[in-house]
Amino acid sequence: MRIGLVHTPMSIVEVPERRSFWRNFDRQYHAAHPGLRPMRRALWELPHWMHWLGGVLVAAGYEDLVVLDLYSDADVVSGLSALDVKLVADLVARTPCDVYLFSPMTANLHFAYEIARVVKLEVPGAVTVFGGVIATPLNEEVARHPSVDYVITDRGEIALPRLLRALETGKGLDKVWNLTRADAHGVHVAHRQYPAVVAADLAPPKIDLFPAASGADLRYLRQVYALGCPYRCSFCTIQTIGARPSYFPIERVIEEIRSYRARYGEHHGIYFGDETFTLNSDRTLALCRALEEDGSVHYDCQTRVNCLRDGEVLSAMQASGCRWVEVGLETGSQASQDLHKNRVQLTRVEESLRRLRDAGLATCSFVVNGFPEQTIDDMYRTIEWVCDLLARDLLQATYLFGLVPYPGSAMHDQPERFGMEILHHDHARYHEDLPPVFRSAHATPDQVYAVFLEGVEAFGAAMSKTPYFGTAPSEAADLGSFWRGAHV
Ligand code: B12
Ligand code: SF4
């Protein structure tokens, strides 16, 4: 059985204010990452789910795997929803498979449908299977799409090989769990769930899915130490990965890093994909010790600002090669923190950021514009606050995104609880660089978007500062084409 893994492209939203934002963001990033090479094409990172489930498939005896990369081909998409169907059809026709796997996000679900439609035309008889962060909460809707045969909800490690076996043998489809499918009689949802496979029991990833030359298209290599997050932020949709972090053995983490670098480039840094890298000090310290001993790894990670109080952990991170820490600040309003992001005390943020900086760690924040309980003035206050943190070198860089109530998030499922009126379900416009898809009592989508654009401009200007860590690349330096395009 030949299995195609489809890397669905993202739409392109041109926001002129983003140009200098990303340019200055990138200068800060390069300064903190000496030796970083610009990406040849913006693949950004390897699609993790493919390597992860690819490993599971190989372990189950399905070795004939092929990637259809429509993501890094700059010509496939123009604008929000125009897909070059001919290019897609050519690729699909050149890559006939028995089964095609899709893992779209919300904002590119429409592209995945369109590609599945082309698959059905070009390779009659091929089966399409959807899974992941949007197919899970919208399982019934996705299964009803005429070009989708099966939806696997939640974790896919057990369900996917069982589905493939049932398709191969023509038997036992009704015994596959985590499965949704539609036929002339309606939608059928399996009523049972497989347990999540603990990290230590997972098959090793299939490293070599992409050609080695794709290493030139990557910003970094993603590695997971712990999968899962115990917090419940109202806007987050990580329900597919579980609430209780499950840790990979440290030897396996180091081994995977070596294997990925051996294929895609020894120069690559690592991005630790753990939602909260510093959640458990003992665990983090154990990994840092192993990384320091190895001595060849430099890495980025992300965490929550309330999980940064242990000075020993911060020193160990610095000593083990950590160069860049991303923290979710989201908003400068304590009332919003309490509503959407439990356990973050704004009065302690500066202290945590100072501790990071003084430990020698560059810090970048995630900021979200447009929480529904906020007035326009509240939103401006967040922007001023973050600009001030940047100016005082407590932050080296920041992201800014518009709030999107993604299906699967608490906000989407109970908008009234948050004072939101969701205006439409055109998911192509569920995009963090576009006007909000909801209205609140305090602001219209246009008003919120105007603040967002000003925020992008203000943050871009604030990031033009001289870097606190490292040296900014010269104006003439080739940073690649990353900052010229859209990145959401
Ligand atoms: C890696 C990652 C990225 C990477 C790569 C994404 C990619 N296309 O490969 C990058 C950095 C590019 C990225 C960007 C963005 N991302 Co992102 N990203 C993630 C992240 C952190 C990890 C995904 C992952 O690898 N998880 C580990 C794997 C094992 O879990 P998994 O993907 O859920 O897969 C399991 C199951 O879901 C299932 N499964 C998944 N796919 C499939 C497919 C089939 C066929 C089957 C059977 C099963 C199956 O089986 C897997 C194993 O159990 C997630 C958060 C998270 N922790 O999941 C956000 C997440 C997916 N991203 C998100 C968002 C919003 C974005 C951005 C729009 C953010 C932004 N403002 O820039 C951009 C999109 C930009 C772009 N141009 O692509 C949201 C998605 C929201 C949504 N519901 O649509 C998430 C969930 C984060 C969040 N907190 O809400 N992202
Ligand atoms: S936003 Fe981060 S901390 Fe909050 S639930 Fe999602 S992964 Fe966890």
GROMACS .gro file of N, CA and C in nm, residues 221-341:
model
  363
  221LEU      N    1   1.501   2.253   1.354
  221LEU     CA    2   1.442   2.119   1.361
  221LEU      C    3   1.360   2.108   1.488
  222ARG      N    4   1.238   2.061   1.477
  222ARG     CA    5   1.153   2.047   1.596
  222ARG      C    6   1.181   1.915   1.667
  223GLN      N    7   1.189   1.924   1.798
  223GLN     CA    8   1.208   1.803   1.879
  223GLN      C    9   1.116   1.813   1.999
  224VAL      N   10   1.053   1.704   2.035
  224VAL     CA   11   0.965   1.706   2.151
  224VAL      C   12   1.029   1.625   2.264
  225TYR      N   13   1.030   1.682   2.383
  225TYR     CA   14   1.074   1.610   2.503
  225TYR      C   15   0.948   1.563   2.578
  226ALA      N   16   0.853   1.657   2.598
  226ALA     CA   17   0.727   1.618   2.663
  226ALA      C   18   0.610   1.661   2.577
  227LEU      N   19   0.518   1.568   2.554
  227LEU     CA   20   0.398   1.600   2.478
  227LEU      C   21   0.282   1.615   2.575
  228GLY      N   22   0.211   1.730   2.566
  228GLY     CA   23   0.095   1.750   2.652
  228GLY      C   24   0.105   1.879   2.730
  229CYS      N   25  -0.011   1.932   2.771
  229CYS     CA   26  -0.012   2.057   2.848
  229CYS      C   27  -0.124   2.052   2.951
  230PRO      N   28  -0.092   2.077   3.078
  230PRO     CA   29  -0.194   2.067   3.183
  230PRO      C   30  -0.281   2.192   3.194
  231TYR      N   31  -0.247   2.301   3.124
  231TYR     CA   32  -0.325   2.423   3.136
  231TYR      C   33  -0.443   2.419   3.039
  232ARG      N   34  -0.533   2.513   3.056
  232ARG     CA   35  -0.650   2.518   2.968
  232ARG      C   36  -0.675   2.663   2.928
  233CYS      N   37  -0.600   2.715   2.834
  233CYS     CA   38  -0.624   2.853   2.791
  233CYS      C   39  -0.746   2.854   2.698
  234SER      N   40  -0.826   2.960   2.710
  234SER     CA   41  -0.956   2.961   2.642
  234SER      C   42  -0.945   2.959   2.490
  235PHE      N   43  -0.831   3.005   2.437
  235PHE     CA   44  -0.817   3.019   2.291
  235PHE      C   45  -0.738   2.906   2.228
  236CYS      N   46  -0.693   2.811   2.309
  236CYS     CA   47  -0.598   2.712   2.260
  236CYS      C   48  -0.670   2.586   2.212
  237THR      N   49  -0.611   2.521   2.112
  237THR     CA   50  -0.674   2.400   2.057
  237THR      C   51  -0.574   2.286   2.053
  238ILE      N   52  -0.524   2.253   2.168
  238ILE     CA   53  -0.430   2.141   2.168
  238ILE      C   54  -0.492   2.016   2.228
  239GLN      N   55  -0.624   2.006   2.213
  239GLN     CA   56  -0.692   1.893   2.275
  239GLN      C   57  -0.648   1.759   2.217
  240THR      N   58  -0.581   1.761   2.101
  240THR     CA   59  -0.538   1.635   2.041
  240THR      C   60  -0.421   1.572   2.116
  241ILE      N   61  -0.352   1.650   2.199
  241ILE     CA   62  -0.227   1.594   2.252
  241ILE      C   63  -0.228   1.560   2.400
  242GLY      N   64  -0.338   1.586   2.467
  242GLY     CA   65  -0.347   1.538   2.606
  242GLY      C   66  -0.303   1.638   2.710
  243ALA      N   67  -0.362   1.624   2.831
  243ALA     CA   68  -0.339   1.721   2.937
  243ALA      C   69  -0.220   1.685   3.024
  244ARG      N   70  -0.183   1.558   3.023
  244ARG     CA   71  -0.076   1.517   3.114
  244ARG      C   72   0.050   1.498   3.033
  245PRO      N   73   0.152   1.584   3.056
  245PRO     CA   74   0.272   1.571   2.973
  245PRO      C   75   0.333   1.431   2.982
  246SER      N   76   0.366   1.378   2.868
  246SER     CA   77   0.424   1.244   2.861
  246SER      C   78   0.566   1.262   2.806
  247TYR      N   79   0.666   1.218   2.882
  247TYR     CA   80   0.806   1.250   2.848
  247TYR      C   81   0.872   1.138   2.768
  248PHE      N   82   0.948   1.177   2.666
  248PHE     CA   83   1.032   1.082   2.594
  248PHE      C   84   1.159   1.058   2.676
  249PRO      N   85   1.213   0.935   2.670
  249PRO     CA   86   1.340   0.912   2.739
  249PRO      C   87   1.447   1.006   2.682
  250ILE      N   88   1.534   1.056   2.770
  250ILE     CA   89   1.632   1.156   2.727
  250ILE      C   90   1.727   1.101   2.620
  251GLU      N   91   1.767   0.975   2.633
  251GLU     CA   92   1.859   0.918   2.532
  251GLU      C   93   1.792   0.922   2.394
  252ARG      N   94   1.660   0.900   2.394
  252ARG     CA   95   1.590   0.901   2.266
  252ARG      C   96   1.585   1.043   2.207
  253VAL      N   97   1.566   1.140   2.294
  253VAL     CA   98   1.563   1.280   2.247
  253VAL      C   99   1.697   1.314   2.180
  254ILE      N  100   1.805   1.279   2.249
  254ILE     CA  101   1.939   1.312   2.195
  254ILE      C  102   1.963   1.235   2.065
  255GLU      N  103   1.920   1.112   2.062
  255GLU     CA  104   1.940   1.030   1.943
  255GLU      C  105   1.860   1.086   1.824
  256GLU      N  106   1.738   1.129   1.850
  256GLU     CA  107   1.656   1.185   1.741
  256GLU      C  108   1.719   1.314   1.688
  257ILE      N  109   1.769   1.397   1.780
  257ILE     CA  110   1.833   1.521   1.735
  257ILE      C  111   1.951   1.486   1.643
  258ARG      N  112   2.029   1.388   1.684
  258ARG     CA  113   2.145   1.349   1.601
  258ARG      C  114   2.099   1.302   1.464
  259SER      N  115   1.994   1.221   1.462
  259SER     CA  116   1.949   1.165   1.334
  259SER      C  117   1.893   1.274   1.243
  260TYR      N  118   1.813   1.364   1.301
  260TYR     CA  119   1.757   1.472   1.218
  260TYR      C  120   1.871   1.560   1.162
  261ARG      N  121   1.968   1.589   1.249
  261ARG     CA  122   2.077   1.677   1.201
  261ARG      C  123   2.163   1.606   1.098
  262ALA      N  124   2.181   1.476   1.116
  262ALA     CA  125   2.263   1.401   1.019
  262ALA      C  126   2.199   1.409   0.881
  263ARG      N  127   2.066   1.411   0.877
  263ARG     CA  128   2.001   1.415   0.745
  263ARG      C  129   1.985   1.559   0.693
  264TYR      N  130   1.942   1.649   0.781
  264TYR     CA  131   1.902   1.781   0.730
  264TYR      C  132   2.004   1.891   0.755
  265GLY      N  133   2.115   1.859   0.820
  265GLY     CA  134   2.221   1.959   0.837
  265GLY      C  135   2.265   1.970   0.982
  266GLU      N  136   2.394   1.951   1.003
  266GLU     CA  137   2.449   1.957   1.140
  266GLU      C  138   2.439   2.098   1.197
  267HIS      N  139   2.429   2.198   1.109
  267HIS     CA  140   2.426   2.336   1.158
  267HIS      C  141   2.294   2.372   1.224
  268HIS      N  142   2.192   2.288   1.206
  268HIS     CA  143   2.059   2.329   1.252
  268HIS      C  144   2.045   2.333   1.403
  269GLY      N  145   1.976   2.437   1.449
  269GLY     CA  146   1.937   2.443   1.589
  269GLY      C  147   1.808   2.363   1.606
  270ILE      N  148   1.770   2.347   1.732
  270ILE     CA  149   1.650   2.269   1.767
  270ILE      C  150   1.545   2.364   1.823
  271TYR      N  151   1.420   2.336   1.791
  271TYR     CA  152   1.310   2.405   1.860
  271TYR      C  153   1.240   2.298   1.943
  272PHE      N  154   1.247   2.312   2.076
  272PHE     CA  155   1.176   2.214   2.159
  272PHE      C  156   1.027   2.244   2.154
  273GLY      N  157   0.952   2.149   2.102
  273GLY     CA  158   0.809   2.169   2.080
  273GLY      C  159   0.723   2.151   2.204
  274ASP      N  160   0.784   2.121   2.318
  274ASP     CA  161   0.705   2.108   2.442
  274ASP      C  162   0.626   2.237   2.463
  275GLU      N  163   0.500   2.224   2.499
  275GLU     CA  164   0.419   2.346   2.520
  275GLU      C  165   0.479   2.429   2.632
  276THR      N  166   0.527   2.362   2.737
  276THR     CA  167   0.578   2.433   2.856
  276THR      C  168   0.709   2.364   2.897
  277PHE      N  169   0.817   2.412   2.838
  277PHE     CA  170   0.946   2.344   2.852
  277PHE      C  171   0.993   2.337   2.997
  278THR      N  172   0.954   2.439   3.078
  278THR     CA  173   1.006   2.444   3.216
  278THR      C  174   0.900   2.402   3.318
  279LEU      N  175   0.804   2.322   3.275
  279LEU     CA  176   0.694   2.285   3.364
  279LEU      C  177   0.742   2.209   3.487
  280ASN      N  178   0.836   2.118   3.467
  280ASN     CA  179   0.880   2.032   3.576
  280ASN      C  180   1.032   2.047   3.589
  281SER      N  181   1.075   2.119   3.694
  281SER     CA  182   1.217   2.156   3.706
  281SER      C  183   1.309   2.035   3.699
  282ASP      N  184   1.274   1.928   3.769
  282ASP     CA  185   1.363   1.811   3.771
  282ASP      C  186   1.380   1.753   3.631
  283ARG      N  187   1.268   1.745   3.561
  283ARG     CA  188   1.274   1.691   3.424
  283ARG      C  189   1.357   1.782   3.333
  284THR      N  190   1.333   1.913   3.345
  284THR     CA  191   1.406   2.007   3.259
  284THR      C  192   1.556   2.000   3.290
  285LEU      N  193   1.588   1.996   3.420
  285LEU     CA  194   1.730   1.990   3.458
  285LEU      C  195   1.796   1.864   3.404
  286ALA      N  196   1.725   1.753   3.406
  286ALA     CA  197   1.783   1.627   3.357
  286ALA      C  198   1.814   1.638   3.207
  287LEU      N  199   1.723   1.698   3.133
  287LEU     CA  200   1.750   1.714   2.989
  287LEU      C  201   1.866   1.811   2.967
  288CYS      N  202   1.867   1.920   3.043
  288CYS     CA  203   1.975   2.019   3.027
  288CYS      C  204   2.111   1.954   3.054
  289ARG      N  205   2.117   1.869   3.155
  289ARG     CA  206   2.245   1.802   3.185
  289ARG      C  207   2.290   1.721   3.064
  290ALA      N  208   2.197   1.648   3.004
  290ALA     CA  209   2.233   1.563   2.889
  290ALA      C  210   2.275   1.649   2.769
  291LEU      N  211   2.206   1.761   2.750
  291LEU     CA  212   2.240   1.848   2.636
  291LEU      C  213   2.377   1.912   2.659
  292GLU      N  214   2.402   1.951   2.783
  292GLU     CA  215   2.531   2.014   2.813
  292GLU      C  216   2.645   1.914   2.792
  293GLU      N  217   2.621   1.793   2.833
  293GLU     CA  218   2.722   1.688   2.815
  293GLU      C  219   2.748   1.665   2.666
  294ASP      N  220   2.640   1.662   2.588
  294ASP     CA  221   2.656   1.644   2.443
  294ASP      C  222   2.733   1.762   2.385
  295GLY      N  223   2.694   1.883   2.425
  295GLY     CA  224   2.772   2.002   2.390
  295GLY      C  225   2.755   2.053   2.248
  296SER      N  226   2.680   1.984   2.164
  296SER     CA  227   2.674   2.028   2.024
  296SER      C  228   2.540   2.093   1.989
  297VAL      N  229   2.447   2.098   2.084
  297VAL     CA  230   2.312   2.141   2.049
  297VAL      C  231   2.287   2.285   2.094
  298HIS      N  232   2.228   2.366   2.007
  298HIS     CA  233   2.173   2.494   2.055
  298HIS      C  234   2.024   2.492   2.023
  299TYR      N  235   1.947   2.557   2.109
  299TYR     CA  236   1.803   2.537   2.094
  299TYR      C  237   1.719   2.656   2.140
  300ASP      N  238   1.593   2.656   2.091
  300ASP     CA  239   1.488   2.748   2.134
  300ASP      C  240   1.384   2.664   2.208
  301CYS      N  241   1.304   2.730   2.289
  301CYS     CA  242   1.194   2.656   2.353
  301CYS      C  243   1.083   2.754   2.386
  302GLN      N  244   0.970   2.701   2.431
  302GLN     CA  245   0.860   2.789   2.471
  302GLN      C  246   0.811   2.746   2.608
  303THR      N  247   0.760   2.842   2.682
  303THR     CA  248   0.707   2.809   2.814
  303THR      C  249   0.610   2.916   2.859
  304ARG      N  250   0.557   2.897   2.979
  304ARG     CA  251   0.466   2.997   3.037
  304ARG      C  252   0.544   3.084   3.133
  305VAL      N  253   0.500   3.206   3.145
  305VAL     CA  254   0.574   3.303   3.226
  305VAL      C  255   0.566   3.267   3.376
  306ASN      N  256   0.464   3.191   3.416
  306ASN     CA  257   0.456   3.148   3.557
  306ASN      C  258   0.543   3.025   3.585
  307CYS      N  259   0.612   2.976   3.484
  307CYS     CA  260   0.698   2.857   3.505
  307CYS      C  261   0.845   2.896   3.487
  308LEU      N  262   0.880   3.016   3.533
  308LEU     CA  263   1.017   3.065   3.511
  308LEU      C  264   1.080   3.114   3.640
  309ARG      N  265   1.041   3.049   3.751
  309ARG     CA  266   1.086   3.105   3.879
  309ARG      C  267   1.211   3.036   3.932
  310ASP      N  268   1.251   2.928   3.868
  310ASP     CA  269   1.362   2.850   3.922
  310ASP      C  270   1.494   2.892   3.854
  311GLY      N  271   1.574   2.969   3.928
  311GLY     CA  272   1.699   3.022   3.873
  311GLY      C  273   1.794   2.912   3.828
  312GLU      N  274   1.793   2.799   3.899
  312GLU     CA  275   1.882   2.689   3.861
  312GLU      C  276   1.847   2.637   3.721
  313VAL      N  277   1.717   2.630   3.694
  313VAL     CA  278   1.673   2.582   3.561
  313VAL      C  279   1.720   2.679   3.452
  314LEU      N  280   1.705   2.809   3.478
  314LEU     CA  281   1.744   2.907   3.376
  314LEU      C  282   1.894   2.899   3.348
  315SER      N  283   1.975   2.887   3.454
  315SER     CA  284   2.120   2.876   3.432
  315SER      C  285   2.152   2.748   3.355
  316ALA      N  286   2.082   2.641   3.390
  316ALA     CA  287   2.109   2.513   3.322
  316ALA      C  288   2.069   2.522   3.175
  317MET      N  289   1.962   2.595   3.147
  317MET     CA  290   1.921   2.610   3.007
  317MET      C  291   2.029   2.685   2.930
  318GLN      N  292   2.077   2.792   2.989
  318GLN     CA  293   2.179   2.871   2.920
  318GLN      C  294   2.304   2.785   2.895
  319ALA      N  295   2.344   2.711   2.998
  319ALA     CA  296   2.467   2.630   2.986
  319ALA      C  297   2.450   2.516   2.886
  320SER      N  298   2.326   2.476   2.863
  320SER     CA  299   2.305   2.361   2.774
  320SER      C  300   2.274   2.401   2.631
  321GLY      N  301   2.284   2.531   2.600
  321GLY     CA  302   2.271   2.573   2.460
  321GLY      C  303   2.143   2.644   2.425
  322CYS      N  304   2.062   2.681   2.527
  322CYS     CA  305   1.939   2.753   2.495
  322CYS      C  306   1.972   2.895   2.452
  323ARG      N  307   1.914   2.937   2.341
  323ARG     CA  308   1.943   3.071   2.290
  323ARG      C  309   1.822   3.162   2.288
  324TRP      N  310   1.704   3.106   2.295
  324TRP     CA  311   1.583   3.186   2.267
  324TRP      C  312   1.466   3.119   2.337
  325VAL      N  313   1.397   3.196   2.421
  325VAL     CA  314   1.282   3.141   2.493
  325VAL      C  315   1.158   3.218   2.450
  326GLU      N  316   1.053   3.147   2.412
  326GLU     CA  317   0.928   3.213   2.373
  326GLU      C  318   0.826   3.195   2.486
  327VAL      N  319   0.768   3.307   2.530
  327VAL     CA  320   0.672   3.300   2.640
  327VAL      C  321   0.540   3.364   2.598
  328GLY      N  322   0.430   3.304   2.642
  328GLY     CA  323   0.298   3.358   2.607
  328GLY      C  324   0.258   3.466   2.705
  329LEU      N  325   0.279   3.595   2.668
  329LEU     CA  326   0.229   3.704   2.754
  329LEU      C  327   0.083   3.732   2.720
  330GLU      N  328   0.051   3.727   2.596
  330GLU     CA  329  -0.084   3.744   2.540
  330GLU      C  330  -0.143   3.883   2.561
  331THR      N  331  -0.153   3.931   2.685
  331THR     CA  332  -0.220   4.059   2.709
  331THR      C  333  -0.169   4.125   2.837
  332GLY      N  334  -0.176   4.257   2.841
  332GLY     CA  335  -0.131   4.330   2.960
  332GLY      C  336  -0.242   4.353   3.060
  333SER      N  337  -0.357   4.290   3.040
  333SER     CA  338  -0.468   4.310   3.134
  333SER      C  339  -0.482   4.190   3.226
  334GLN      N  340  -0.476   4.215   3.358
  334GLN     CA  341  -0.486   4.102   3.454
  334GLN      C  342  -0.623   4.036   3.445
  335ALA      N  343  -0.728   4.119   3.423
  335ALA     CA  344  -0.862   4.060   3.414
  335ALA      C  345  -0.867   3.960   3.298
  336SER      N  346  -0.804   3.995   3.187
  336SER     CA  347  -0.803   3.902   3.071
  336SER      C  348  -0.718   3.780   3.101
  337GLN      N  349  -0.606   3.802   3.169
  337GLN     CA  350  -0.524   3.686   3.207
  337GLN      C  351  -0.607   3.588   3.289
  338ASP      N  352  -0.681   3.642   3.385
  338ASP     CA  353  -0.759   3.554   3.473
  338ASP      C  354  -0.866   3.477   3.396
  339LEU      N  355  -0.922   3.543   3.298
  339LEU     CA  356  -1.028   3.478   3.220
  339LEU      C  357  -0.975   3.373   3.123
  340HIS      N  358  -0.862   3.403   3.060
  340HIS     CA  359  -0.821   3.320   2.946
  340HIS      C  360  -0.698   3.235   2.970
  341LYS      N  361  -0.621   3.269   3.070
  341LYS     CA  362  -0.489   3.209   3.078
  341LYS      C  363  -0.456   3.189   3.224
   0.00000   0.00000   0.00000
